[in-house]
Structure formats: C-alpha cells, structure tokens
Tab-separated table of C-alpha atoms in Angstrom:
chain	number	residue	atom	x	y	z
E	148	MET	CA	52.620	124.552	82.255
E	149	MET	CA	51.177	126.560	85.205
E	150	GLU	CA	50.756	130.100	84.598
E	151	LYS	CA	52.489	131.987	86.928
E	152	PRO	CA	50.271	132.793	90.121
E	153	GLU	CA	49.629	135.829	91.485
E	154	LYS	CA	51.196	134.888	94.782
E	155	LEU	CA	53.081	132.127	95.598
E	156	ILE	CA	52.516	132.546	99.587
E	157	VAL	CA	49.043	133.157	101.005
E	158	ASP	CA	48.261	133.502	104.324
E	159	GLY	CA	51.625	132.325	105.782
E	160	LYS	CA	51.517	128.917	103.514
E	161	ARG	CA	52.633	127.773	100.412
E	162	LEU	CA	51.197	126.641	96.854
E	163	ASP	CA	51.684	123.239	97.859
E	164	GLY	CA	50.332	123.914	101.905
E	165	ARG	CA	53.719	124.118	103.126
E	166	SER	CA	54.486	126.136	105.618
E	167	PRO	CA	58.011	128.137	104.303
E	168	ASP	CA	60.794	125.754	106.892
E	169	GLU	CA	58.776	122.236	105.674
E	170	LEU	CA	59.884	119.641	103.377
E	171	ARG	CA	58.303	118.300	100.697
E	172	PRO	CA	57.306	114.550	101.919
E	173	LEU	CA	60.336	112.415	101.940
E	174	LYS	CA	60.883	108.455	101.345
E	175	ILE	CA	64.075	106.790	100.544
E	176	GLU	CA	64.214	103.135	100.317
E	177	ALA	CA	67.714	101.317	100.326
E	178	GLY	CA	69.285	98.490	98.455
E	179	VAL	CA	66.247	98.714	95.418
E	180	LEU	CA	67.946	97.488	92.509
E	181	LYS	CA	69.392	93.573	92.351
E	182	ARG	CA	72.698	94.104	90.201
E	183	ALA	CA	74.363	97.205	91.544
E	184	ASP	CA	76.148	97.000	94.310
E	185	GLY	CA	74.044	99.227	96.373
E	186	SER	CA	71.049	101.526	95.563
E	187	ALA	CA	68.195	104.039	96.666
E	188	TYR	CA	65.261	105.024	95.719
E	189	VAL	CA	64.515	108.125	96.457
E	190	GLU	CA	61.099	110.436	96.600
E	191	MET	CA	61.154	114.209	97.667
E	192	GLY	CA	57.871	115.599	97.102
E	193	LYS	CA	57.038	114.991	93.195
E	194	ASN	CA	60.858	113.803	92.403
E	195	LYS	CA	61.193	110.091	91.353
E	196	VAL	CA	64.978	109.429	91.537
E	197	LEU	CA	66.526	106.114	91.356
E	198	ALA	CA	70.755	105.754	92.262
E	199	ALA	CA	72.799	103.143	91.941
E	200	VAL	CA	76.701	102.314	93.134
E	201	TYR	CA	79.466	100.018	91.229
E	202	GLY	CA	82.607	98.917	92.696
E	203	PRO	CA	84.954	99.607	94.086
E	204	ARG	CA	86.107	97.777	91.138
E	205	GLU	CA	88.723	97.839	88.726
E	206	LEU	CA	88.533	101.363	86.521
E	207	HIS	CA	88.397	101.248	83.311
E	208	PRO	CA	90.328	102.662	80.661
E	209	ARG	CA	93.416	101.804	82.457
E	210	HIS	CA	95.013	105.313	81.554
E	211	LEU	CA	92.081	106.814	84.366
E	212	GLN	CA	93.654	104.354	87.115
E	213	GLN	CA	95.543	106.448	89.649
E	214	PRO	CA	97.994	104.727	91.920
E	215	ASP	CA	97.326	105.593	95.182
E	216	THR	CA	93.601	105.860	95.425
E	217	ALA	CA	90.147	105.604	94.158
E	218	ILE	CA	88.816	107.378	91.590
E	219	LEU	CA	84.626	108.743	91.865
E	220	ARG	CA	82.935	108.647	88.614
E	221	CYS	CA	79.357	110.178	88.736
E	222	ARG	CA	76.501	110.754	86.035
E	223	TYR	CA	73.728	112.488	87.023
E	224	ASN	CA	70.411	112.128	84.216
E	225	MET	CA	67.224	112.764	83.123
E	226	ALA	CA	64.438	110.523	81.846
E	227	PRO	CA	62.695	111.526	78.804
E	228	PHE	CA	59.546	111.181	80.169
E	229	SER	CA	60.969	113.192	83.552
E	230	VAL	CA	59.629	116.618	82.559
E	231	ASP	CA	56.757	117.596	80.865
E	232	GLU	CA	58.520	118.827	77.619
E	233	ARG	CA	59.968	115.494	76.650
E	234	LYS	CA	63.462	116.341	77.056
E	235	ARG	CA	66.374	114.642	74.839
E	236	PRO	CA	67.942	111.526	75.783
E	237	GLY	CA	71.412	111.687	76.358
E	238	PRO	CA	73.841	114.644	78.222
E	239	ASP	CA	73.873	117.446	77.723
E	240	ARG	CA	75.088	120.819	79.025
E	241	ARG	CA	73.217	121.098	81.897
E	242	SER	CA	73.302	117.218	83.544
E	243	VAL	CA	77.468	117.198	82.791
E	244	GLU	CA	77.687	120.475	85.243
E	245	ILE	CA	75.318	118.462	87.810
E	246	SER	CA	77.146	115.071	87.266
E	247	LYS	CA	80.587	116.886	88.636
E	248	VAL	CA	79.052	119.187	91.397
E	249	ILE	CA	77.564	116.058	92.708
E	250	ARG	CA	81.183	113.897	92.144
E	251	GLU	CA	82.579	117.009	94.056
E	252	ALA	CA	80.441	116.751	96.746
E	253	PHE	CA	81.058	113.139	97.822
E	254	GLU	CA	84.998	113.378	96.919
E	255	PRO	CA	85.443	114.288	100.644
E	256	VAL	CA	83.336	111.351	102.240
E	257	VAL	CA	84.927	108.701	100.564
E	258	PHE	CA	87.728	107.185	101.792
E	259	THR	CA	88.757	106.856	98.266
E	260	LYS	CA	92.574	105.556	99.925
E	261	LEU	CA	91.771	102.426	100.697
E	262	TYR	CA	90.974	100.106	96.733
E	263	PRO	CA	94.199	102.107	94.693
E	264	ARG	CA	93.343	101.766	90.881
E	265	SER	CA	89.938	101.194	91.442
E	266	GLY	CA	86.680	103.275	90.570
E	267	ILE	CA	83.846	104.094	92.048
E	268	ASP	CA	80.694	104.541	89.800
E	269	VAL	CA	77.690	106.176	90.747
E	270	PHE	CA	74.598	106.451	88.526
E	271	ILE	CA	71.599	108.652	89.358
E	272	GLU	CA	68.613	108.483	87.018
E	273	VAL	CA	65.620	110.838	87.394
E	274	LEU	CA	62.673	109.611	86.382
E	275	GLN	CA	60.027	112.549	87.624
E	276	ALA	CA	61.156	116.096	88.540
E	277	ASP	CA	59.625	118.545	90.512
E	278	ALA	CA	62.573	120.826	90.806
E	279	GLY	CA	65.292	120.334	93.545
E	280	THR	CA	66.630	116.916	91.366
E	281	ARG	CA	70.172	116.733	92.565
E	282	THR	CA	69.353	117.350	96.077
E	283	ALA	CA	67.591	114.622	96.069
E	284	GLY	CA	70.071	112.670	94.245
E	285	ILE	CA	72.772	113.472	96.188
E	286	ASN	CA	70.116	112.368	98.791
E	287	ALA	CA	69.878	109.323	96.928
E	288	ALA	CA	73.631	108.333	96.252
E	289	ALA	CA	74.834	109.167	99.990
E	290	VAL	CA	71.986	105.953	100.338
E	291	ALA	CA	73.329	103.850	97.805
E	292	LEU	CA	77.268	104.537	98.765
E	293	ALA	CA	76.443	103.532	101.970
E	294	ASP	CA	74.433	99.972	100.976
E	295	ALA	CA	77.280	99.611	98.596
E	296	GLY	CA	79.220	98.982	101.699
E	297	VAL	CA	81.933	101.612	100.512
E	298	PRO	CA	83.431	103.409	103.934
E	299	MET	CA	82.224	107.389	104.131
E	300	ARG	CA	82.714	109.509	106.404
E	301	ASP	CA	80.015	110.210	106.759
E	302	LEU	CA	76.588	110.749	104.542
E	303	VAL	CA	75.562	113.464	102.343
E	304	SER	CA	72.116	115.275	102.833
E	305	ALA	CA	71.137	117.998	100.320
E	306	VAL	CA	68.291	120.272	100.148
E	307	ALA	CA	67.346	123.317	98.164
E	308	VAL	CA	66.373	126.474	99.960
E	309	GLY	CA	65.570	129.804	98.470
E	310	LYS	CA	63.088	133.322	98.023
E	311	VAL	CA	59.854	133.267	97.212
E	312	ASP	CA	57.688	136.507	97.468
E	313	ASP	CA	60.394	137.767	99.816
E	314	THR	CA	60.105	134.438	102.217
E	315	ILE	CA	63.032	132.065	102.609
E	316	VAL	CA	61.598	128.793	102.224
E	317	LEU	CA	62.714	125.353	102.124
E	318	ASP	CA	62.679	122.712	99.511
E	319	LEU	CA	60.864	125.131	96.422
E	320	MET	CA	58.707	122.919	94.026
E	321	LYS	CA	58.468	123.638	90.713
E	322	ASP	CA	56.562	126.803	90.601
E	323	GLU	CA	58.338	128.234	93.422
E	324	ASP	CA	61.655	127.460	91.470
E	325	ASN	CA	60.238	128.726	88.145
E	326	TYR	CA	58.460	132.248	88.966
E	327	GLY	CA	60.521	132.398	92.755
E	328	ALA	CA	62.926	134.807	92.950
E	329	THR	CA	65.911	132.924	94.403
E	330	ASP	CA	66.793	129.203	94.331
E	331	MET	CA	70.016	127.707	96.178
E	332	PRO	CA	70.984	124.210	96.504
E	333	ILE	CA	72.730	123.069	99.346
E	334	ALA	CA	74.890	119.847	99.980
E	335	MET	CA	76.206	118.817	103.145
E	336	LEU	CA	77.486	116.467	105.711
E	337	PRO	CA	75.347	116.186	108.337
E	338	ARG	CA	77.791	115.544	111.538
E	339	LYS	CA	79.935	118.133	111.127
E	340	LYS	CA	77.739	120.478	108.855
E	341	VAL	CA	80.630	120.966	106.439
E	342	ILE	CA	79.017	122.183	103.313
E	343	THR	CA	80.462	120.310	99.828
E	344	LEU	CA	77.939	121.723	97.207
E	345	LEU	CA	76.431	125.230	97.063
E	346	GLN	CA	74.838	126.284	93.953
E	347	MET	CA	72.680	130.050	93.974
E	348	ASP	CA	70.551	131.346	90.867
E	349	GLY	CA	69.224	134.539	91.830
E	350	HIS	CA	70.391	136.490	94.634
E	351	PHE	CA	70.452	136.843	98.519
E	352	THR	CA	71.012	139.855	101.044
E	353	PRO	CA	74.173	138.335	103.441
E	354	GLY	CA	71.282	138.417	105.870
E	355	GLU	CA	68.571	136.162	103.737
E	356	PHE	CA	71.917	133.798	102.898
E	357	GLU	CA	72.563	133.231	106.301
E	358	ARG	CA	69.176	132.608	107.487
E	359	ALA	CA	68.458	130.524	104.087
E	360	ILE	CA	72.027	127.831	105.236
E	361	GLU	CA	70.603	128.020	108.918
E	362	LEU	CA	66.922	126.541	107.281
E	363	ALA	CA	68.952	124.102	104.894
E	364	MET	CA	70.884	122.561	108.179
E	365	LYS	CA	67.347	122.125	109.716
E	366	GLY	CA	66.178	120.659	106.679
E	367	CYS	CA	69.286	118.522	106.015
E	368	GLU	CA	69.410	117.066	109.758
E	369	GLN	CA	65.819	116.196	109.328
E	370	ILE	CA	66.308	114.302	105.536
E	371	TYR	CA	69.860	112.879	107.371
E	372	GLU	CA	67.442	110.841	109.889
E	373	VAL	CA	65.555	109.413	106.989
E	374	GLN	CA	68.186	108.251	105.339
E	375	LYS	CA	69.976	106.473	108.661
E	376	GLN	CA	65.996	104.811	109.231
E	377	ALA	CA	66.596	103.770	105.408
E	378	LEU	CA	69.936	101.962	105.463
E	379	LYS	CA	68.587	100.685	109.233
E	380	ALA	CA	65.435	99.253	107.607
E	381	LYS	CA	66.757	97.185	104.828
E	382	TYR	CA	68.933	95.312	107.756
E	383	SER	CA	66.239	94.984	110.233
E	384	THR	CA	63.439	92.920	107.961
E	385	LYS	CA	63.325	89.499	109.564
E	386	PRO	CA	64.043	86.468	107.496
E	387	GLU	CA	61.647	84.954	106.179
E	388	GLU	CA	60.065	81.307	107.640
E	389	GLU	CA	61.333	78.809	105.292
W	134	MET	CA	82.398	104.738	126.588
W	135	LEU	CA	80.122	103.105	123.602
W	136	TYR	CA	77.630	104.861	122.311
W	137	ALA	CA	76.243	101.922	119.911
W	138	GLN	CA	75.811	98.546	121.548
W	139	ASN	CA	77.121	94.974	120.378
W	140	ARG	CA	76.086	93.889	117.312
W	141	GLU	CA	73.920	96.771	116.387
W	142	ILE	CA	73.568	98.093	113.136
W	143	VAL	CA	75.366	100.840	112.561
W	144	ILE	CA	76.142	103.352	109.159
W	145	PRO	CA	78.708	105.151	107.642
W	146	GLY	CA	79.244	108.829	110.173
W	147	GLN	CA	77.720	107.257	113.183
W	148	LEU	CA	79.617	108.038	116.625
W	149	ILE	CA	80.401	104.544	118.267
W	150	ALA	CA	82.422	105.243	120.949
W	151	GLU	CA	84.610	108.140	122.440
W	152	GLY	CA	88.165	107.385	124.411
W	153	SER	CA	91.287	105.139	123.791
W	154	HIS	CA	89.547	102.066	122.159
W	155	SER	CA	91.902	100.376	119.746
W	156	ILE	CA	90.376	100.234	115.692
W	157	TYR	CA	90.159	97.230	113.966
W	158	GLY	CA	89.079	98.166	110.875
W	159	GLY	CA	85.398	99.243	109.781
W	160	ALA	CA	85.733	102.624	111.758
W	161	PHE	CA	88.521	106.041	112.169
W	162	LYS	CA	89.153	108.655	115.099
W	163	GLU	CA	88.687	112.454	114.322
W	164	GLY	CA	90.394	113.023	117.647
W	165	ASN	CA	89.031	111.459	120.247
W	166	GLN	CA	85.744	110.736	118.834
W	167	ILE	CA	85.666	106.969	117.083
W	168	TYR	CA	82.948	107.142	114.207
W	169	SER	CA	82.014	103.777	111.686
W	170	SER	CA	82.958	104.294	108.390
W	171	VAL	CA	81.056	101.723	106.768
W	172	ILE	CA	77.107	100.044	107.044
W	173	GLY	CA	78.083	96.973	109.906
W	174	LEU	CA	77.189	95.519	112.567
W	175	MET	CA	78.954	97.237	115.717
W	176	ASN	CA	81.907	94.254	117.727
W	177	VAL	CA	83.831	94.971	121.212
W	178	ARG	CA	85.556	92.834	122.999
W	179	GLY	CA	86.998	94.880	126.150
W	180	GLN	CA	88.856	97.974	124.501
W	181	ASP	CA	88.755	96.846	120.848
W	182	ILE	CA	86.510	97.916	118.736
W	183	ARG	CA	85.633	96.725	114.903
W	184	VAL	CA	82.457	97.972	112.723
W	185	VAL	CA	82.289	93.978	110.604
W	186	PRO	CA	80.760	95.300	107.306
W	187	LEU	CA	77.391	94.100	105.916
W	188	GLY	CA	79.069	94.659	102.044
W	189	GLY	CA	81.325	96.363	99.590
W	190	PRO	CA	84.170	94.228	97.815
W	191	TYR	CA	87.082	91.842	98.772
W	192	VAL	CA	90.095	93.623	99.567
W	193	PRO	CA	93.458	91.507	99.271
W	194	ARG	CA	94.799	90.486	102.294
W	195	GLN	CA	98.193	89.202	103.038
W	196	GLY	CA	97.501	84.763	104.314
W	197	ASP	CA	93.747	84.584	102.799
W	198	ALA	CA	93.183	80.982	100.714
W	199	VAL	CA	91.302	82.773	97.508
W	200	ILE	CA	89.464	81.007	94.869
W	201	GLY	CA	90.682	82.463	91.838
W	202	VAL	CA	89.571	81.987	87.820
W	203	VAL	CA	92.132	81.993	85.408
W	204	MET	CA	91.903	85.439	82.813
W	205	ASP	CA	94.527	85.646	81.191
W	206	SER	CA	98.358	83.725	81.003
W	207	HIS	CA	101.461	85.668	80.352
W	208	HIS	CA	105.151	84.191	79.580
W	209	SER	CA	105.585	82.518	83.308
W	210	GLY	CA	102.197	82.427	84.639
W	211	TRP	CA	98.434	83.431	84.569
W	212	ILE	CA	95.955	86.540	86.230
W	213	LEU	CA	93.653	85.193	88.482
W	214	ASP	CA	90.055	87.233	88.474
W	215	LEU	CA	89.832	87.006	92.658
W	216	ASN	CA	86.045	88.535	92.635
W	217	SER	CA	87.771	91.708	93.351
W	218	PRO	CA	88.563	95.015	92.243
W	219	TYR	CA	92.572	93.459	92.347
W	220	VAL	CA	93.354	91.016	90.023
W	221	GLY	CA	96.356	88.041	91.077
W	222	ASN	CA	99.332	87.530	89.680
W	223	LEU	CA	100.158	83.468	89.663
W	224	PHE	CA	103.723	82.215	88.389
W	225	VAL	CA	104.176	78.845	87.101
W	226	SER	CA	106.359	77.872	89.855
W	227	ASP	CA	103.855	79.175	92.650
W	228	LEU	CA	101.704	76.416	91.449
W	229	ALA	CA	104.267	73.459	89.980
W	230	GLY	CA	106.254	73.968	93.232
W	231	ARG	CA	109.351	73.416	91.629
W	232	LYS	CA	111.290	75.269	88.811
W	233	VAL	CA	109.841	75.313	85.442
W	234	ASP	CA	112.415	76.059	82.713
W	235	LEU	CA	110.251	77.987	80.464
W	236	ASP	CA	111.629	76.880	77.395
W	237	LYS	CA	111.760	73.634	77.776
W	238	GLU	CA	108.174	73.380	79.161
W	239	ASP	CA	104.914	74.927	78.161
W	240	ILE	CA	103.396	76.654	80.558
W	241	ASN	CA	99.644	75.360	79.057
W	242	GLN	CA	99.633	71.960	80.323
W	243	PHE	CA	99.493	73.482	83.599
W	244	LEU	CA	96.069	76.272	83.570
W	245	SER	CA	94.253	77.603	80.889
W	246	MET	CA	91.855	79.730	80.532
W	247	GLY	CA	88.777	79.736	83.065
W	248	ASP	CA	90.103	76.516	84.765
W	249	VAL	CA	89.868	77.770	88.858
W	250	VAL	CA	92.643	77.659	90.949
W	251	MET	CA	92.645	77.383	94.943
W	252	ALA	CA	95.452	79.868	96.390
W	253	GLU	CA	97.255	81.059	99.158
W	254	ILE	CA	98.169	85.170	98.967
W	255	ARG	CA	101.537	85.932	99.258
W	256	ASP	CA	102.091	89.346	99.087
W	257	VAL	CA	100.045	92.873	98.372
W	258	ASP	CA	102.027	95.507	97.376
W	259	GLU	CA	100.769	99.283	98.296
W	260	ARG	CA	99.555	99.402	94.710
W	261	MET	CA	97.525	96.400	95.439
W	262	ARG	CA	99.532	94.438	93.248
W	263	VAL	CA	99.020	90.707	93.843
W	264	LEU	CA	101.384	87.456	94.617
W	265	LEU	CA	99.445	84.440	94.516
W	266	ASP	CA	101.137	80.821	96.182
W	267	ALA	CA	99.304	77.509	95.205
W	268	THR	CA	101.741	75.321	96.449
W	269	GLY	CA	100.579	74.488	100.096
W	270	PRO	CA	98.281	72.043	101.031
W	271	GLY	CA	94.856	71.368	99.601
W	272	MET	CA	95.916	74.689	97.293
W	273	GLY	CA	96.206	74.145	93.638
W	274	LYS	CA	94.015	73.724	90.354
W	275	ILE	CA	89.908	72.206	90.738
W	276	ARG	CA	88.229	69.535	89.237
W	277	GLY	CA	84.894	69.678	89.405
W	278	GLY	CA	82.259	70.914	91.905
W	279	LYS	CA	79.971	73.792	91.919
W	280	MET	CA	81.376	76.861	92.947
W	281	VAL	CA	79.198	79.684	94.501
W	282	GLU	CA	79.428	83.172	94.517
W	283	ILE	CA	78.537	85.767	97.742
W	284	SER	CA	79.802	88.304	99.221
W	285	SER	CA	83.377	88.238	100.858
W	286	ALA	CA	81.635	90.192	104.115
W	287	LYS	CA	79.785	87.172	104.564
W	288	VAL	CA	82.664	84.292	104.231
W	289	PRO	CA	82.998	84.509	107.963
W	290	ARG	CA	79.334	83.402	108.101
W	291	VAL	CA	79.932	81.078	106.202
W	292	ILE	CA	82.531	79.254	108.264
W	293	GLY	CA	81.123	80.004	111.425
W	294	LYS	CA	82.963	80.615	114.881
W	295	LYS	CA	85.581	78.105	115.210
W	296	GLY	CA	84.181	76.452	111.850
W	297	SER	CA	81.261	75.269	113.158
W	298	MET	CA	78.870	76.594	109.979
W	299	ALA	CA	81.058	74.610	107.790
W	300	MET	CA	81.161	71.559	109.480
W	301	VAL	CA	77.431	71.232	109.267
W	302	LEU	CA	77.436	71.920	106.033
W	303	GLN	CA	79.356	69.322	104.959
W	304	SER	CA	78.274	66.722	108.068
W	305	THR	CA	74.777	67.080	107.110
W	306	SER	CA	74.852	66.835	103.992
W	307	GLY	CA	77.127	64.441	102.959
W	308	CYS	CA	79.378	67.386	100.612
W	309	LYS	CA	82.784	68.715	100.684
W	310	ILE	CA	83.135	72.089	100.326
W	311	LYS	CA	86.135	74.612	100.438
W	312	VAL	CA	85.933	78.778	101.266
W	313	GLY	CA	87.756	81.240	99.325
W	314	GLN	CA	88.334	84.511	101.542
W	315	ASN	CA	87.225	86.031	98.225
W	316	GLY	CA	83.113	85.129	98.670
W	317	ARG	CA	83.942	81.994	96.274
W	318	ILE	CA	82.744	78.911	97.465
W	319	MET	CA	83.422	75.173	96.043
W	320	VAL	CA	81.302	72.420	96.359
W	321	TRP	CA	81.606	68.949	95.681
W	322	GLY	CA	79.228	65.888	96.482
W	323	ASP	CA	78.405	62.456	94.386
W	324	ASP	CA	74.245	63.341	95.392
W	325	GLN	CA	73.673	66.134	92.819
W	326	ARG	CA	70.123	66.841	95.438
W	327	MET	CA	72.646	68.118	98.262
W	328	VAL	CA	75.313	69.661	96.166
W	329	ASN	CA	72.067	71.959	95.018
W	330	ALA	CA	70.386	72.065	98.191
W	331	VAL	CA	74.160	73.900	99.870
W	332	VAL	CA	74.377	76.048	97.256
W	333	GLU	CA	70.960	77.155	98.590
W	334	ALA	CA	72.006	76.971	102.253
W	335	LEU	CA	75.300	79.305	100.869
W	336	LEU	CA	73.015	80.929	99.685
W	337	MET	CA	70.035	81.492	102.900
W	338	ILE	CA	73.505	82.252	104.689
W	339	GLU	CA	74.126	85.234	102.074
W	340	ARG	CA	71.055	86.486	102.792
W	341	GLU	CA	70.159	86.617	106.692
W	342	ALA	CA	74.317	86.809	107.481
W	343	HIS	CA	73.546	89.278	110.052
W	344	THR	CA	70.657	87.228	111.912
W	345	SER	CA	71.010	85.459	114.919
W	346	GLY	CA	70.288	81.443	115.111
W	347	LEU	CA	71.890	80.969	111.415
W	348	THR	CA	73.550	77.321	112.127
W	349	ASP	CA	70.447	76.066	113.367
W	350	ARG	CA	68.164	77.464	110.463
W	351	VAL	CA	70.654	76.009	108.220
W	352	GLU	CA	70.856	72.560	109.494
W	353	GLN	CA	67.381	72.300	109.878
W	354	PHE	CA	66.838	72.955	106.158
W	355	LEU	CA	69.728	70.636	105.039
W	356	GLU	CA	67.733	67.973	107.283
W	357	LYS	CA	64.852	68.432	105.503
W	358	MET	CA	66.154	68.366	101.858
W	359	LYS	CA	68.349	65.031	103.105
W	360	SER	CA	64.866	63.263	104.538
W	361	GLU	CA	62.819	64.291	101.614
W	362	GLY	CA	65.418	62.666	99.162
W	363	LYS	CA	64.810	59.702	100.677
C-alpha cells in the first residue's frame, strides 16, 4: 500500500500524469471466450475485467421463470488475486450489492419481453482491480451482451467521477479513490444520456455535482466509441486464407 | 433517410434510418427514428429495413423446419431439445400420422431418448410453448448421418440464395444434407471423408458467414478435398 501522498494533484496533473478530465487508457476486446454466447475483456488503466454472457436460455430453477419476460441475472465477482491483500473468494456484501446495481443498470436496455420464460446470465470477473471495477465491469458486460446477440435499446457506458484535492476528476484510480474526497460511479445510455446507475461515496455541492455529471457524460461518450469499435472489429477481420 | 449502408455492420442502439420505413426484425422505432437492436448486418430493400443478426439463440417460429433431439417423454409424446431457450412438444399422433391408441400401443416403439427428429413447428403461443408436427414429407425420425450444430443466425447462409449454397454442398461432395432452421444440420454420405469435409465446410460457413464470395470458397474447398481423396 502506498502512503497517503501530500497532494493528489500537482500543477494540474494527477499522480499518473493525467489531466483532471482524462480517462485512463482503455482497451476493449469482444468475443474473447469461445464457450460463452458472448464475452468481452476490458482494461481500464490497471483494471482488468472479463465479462461473459449466456443466453437467453432456458431458465433454472424454474420457479424464477416469468411467463411474459426473460430475467436478467448478474454476478460480479473479484478474483482472490485481484487486490493487494488476498480477497476471500466468494460473494460478500459488496459484490452482492454491485451485482444488483449492475443488473439494474442493464434492465432498462435489454428487450427482455422478446424471450418469455428464459434467462440471461451475465458474469463479470475482476482479474485485477484498481478502483472503478464496477464501471469497467459494466463496460465489459455491455459489449458482451451485444456480442451474444441480445437485443438492446442501446449499449451502456460507465465511468466514475470524483473530487480530489477540491478538483473534479474523471475516472479515479486507486489512490484517488482511497485518499480523495468523493467517488461517484455513473452508468448511462450513451445515445439518450439516460443514467442507469449512480452511486456516491462522499460529498458534492450541487454545483460540483452538475459539473461531475457533465464530465462523466463526456467520459462515457469516449468509452462508447471504444465499445463500438470493439464490436465492429470482431467482425471486420478478414477470414484467413485456406 | 438512411444512416447506414446496405450490408454495413451495425450495433445495438445505432441510428440506422429516419422516416417511414417498415421494420422486419433486428430494429426498433423511437418516434420517427429507427435504431438497430442487435449487432448485425443492415439490410435495405426499398422501404423495408431489417438488421440480420450475427448471433443470438434460435427463437421458434411457426412454419420452421427444425431438427430436435428427444430429451424426455410423457404419456402421449416427447419433449424435444431445439437448440433454443424453448423446448418442443411432439405428440405421438403427430409423428405417426394416425390416431394412436395409448392403451393398446406402447409409444416407446416410436422414439427413445436421444433420437433425432426432423419436424415442422405447427404453433408457438405467446408463452413460447412449441407444438411440433413430424408428419410432412421428409419429416420424422432421422436415421444415421452426422449432426452439425451452428448458430441459427447463420442458417440462411448455409442454404444460400435460392438454395445455392446447399446445392453446392451436396453436388460437390456427393453427400446429402438436411438443414433445420434451429442451426442443426444433418449430413449423410457414403464417403466418410467427404462427410467430414462437409462438416468442415459448414463450420467454415459459420465462421465466415458475414463475408462475401463464400459460396465460391466453399466450392473450392470441397473440390480440393475431393481431388485429394482420389
């Protein structure tokens, strides 16, 4: 663990050299898992997240089946080796909550009515964590769902904004999250700018909040472009010659 | 007004057109704007728009010919796996093509677990309960052959325009194929090597379904396999 630095922002630059409105390097790849119906791998700075989607498929246990709609199930899980101190494997309070909010972030975009009595399973595995894993997980899951051929109104893009040394910053990394004042992950539909997830740890004044949302929207737009490219790249590759 | 070219790859939520077009699947309307709902290929024909999906499960539709595998049986029929989120229900009389007296005849003589059946979907209700009918010509229990499973979204490619691809697959290899809309394909042939070549070709079609000039490549591949075998 790093000691708390005296200043998190020096001369308008953050600890990793980014400006306050800059995202971490982002890499998205679609269709990385052969056995899943859809999958995606996302690197957001030091975060490494894998998402897999199964379905729509016959839903078990059967008592969960809804006669008129598909249900969405989501599991966010952190690998024991994803953090500095070994994390006890298995679901805990935190990951159960994150699974729930991620599911709710996707429920408004998926056309569940097209697949009555079925289930769509989304698995998000955090391989390496560096603050903002739920947003990275959402970005991965959105691409994985599209890759699985699940009909959706839009993709979902997510990013965190926060307050560090009284500055509003985009896409917090670990030290900013740990020692900063506020952390606010946001997920939205990039086309209609509808927010489907918003959580906040810390305080914002109303003015700061507005600026933070604005910054997050800009961030999501950039992420959306990368998601789009990742999906198109999977199918634009030329077939190998026999 | 179109915002995407014909045969362009579109993604969910992408604005593809505006105005009074008719939508035939893979897209939805919000006000006057039309958006794609799946990742797929844009398909425009006059005023008709459709996005042909590149993936996704098979959803049973009335009139489709499908290949099912017997999963379970009940007192008057069988439950068939259709490579889909939904199972199919086949009654004895819809397989035998006559009235079957359940008190006098044992239905196990018709089908057993794991058997493969070609059937037509007679009806799908709003709860997606599927009723099958295997009395038509070419339908019923399938004997022998090799089964290949591909994504159901790629089935139109296996058949080709007016059956061109299916024709090439059969005439070049000397094998016989039967295609189910649910992505299951049966291959029969005397030459085991050519049967395997057809299987390879089918998997190749699945991999490269979104590219053009595929029929020619499949033909070349099969010709090559044929000449190597001699």
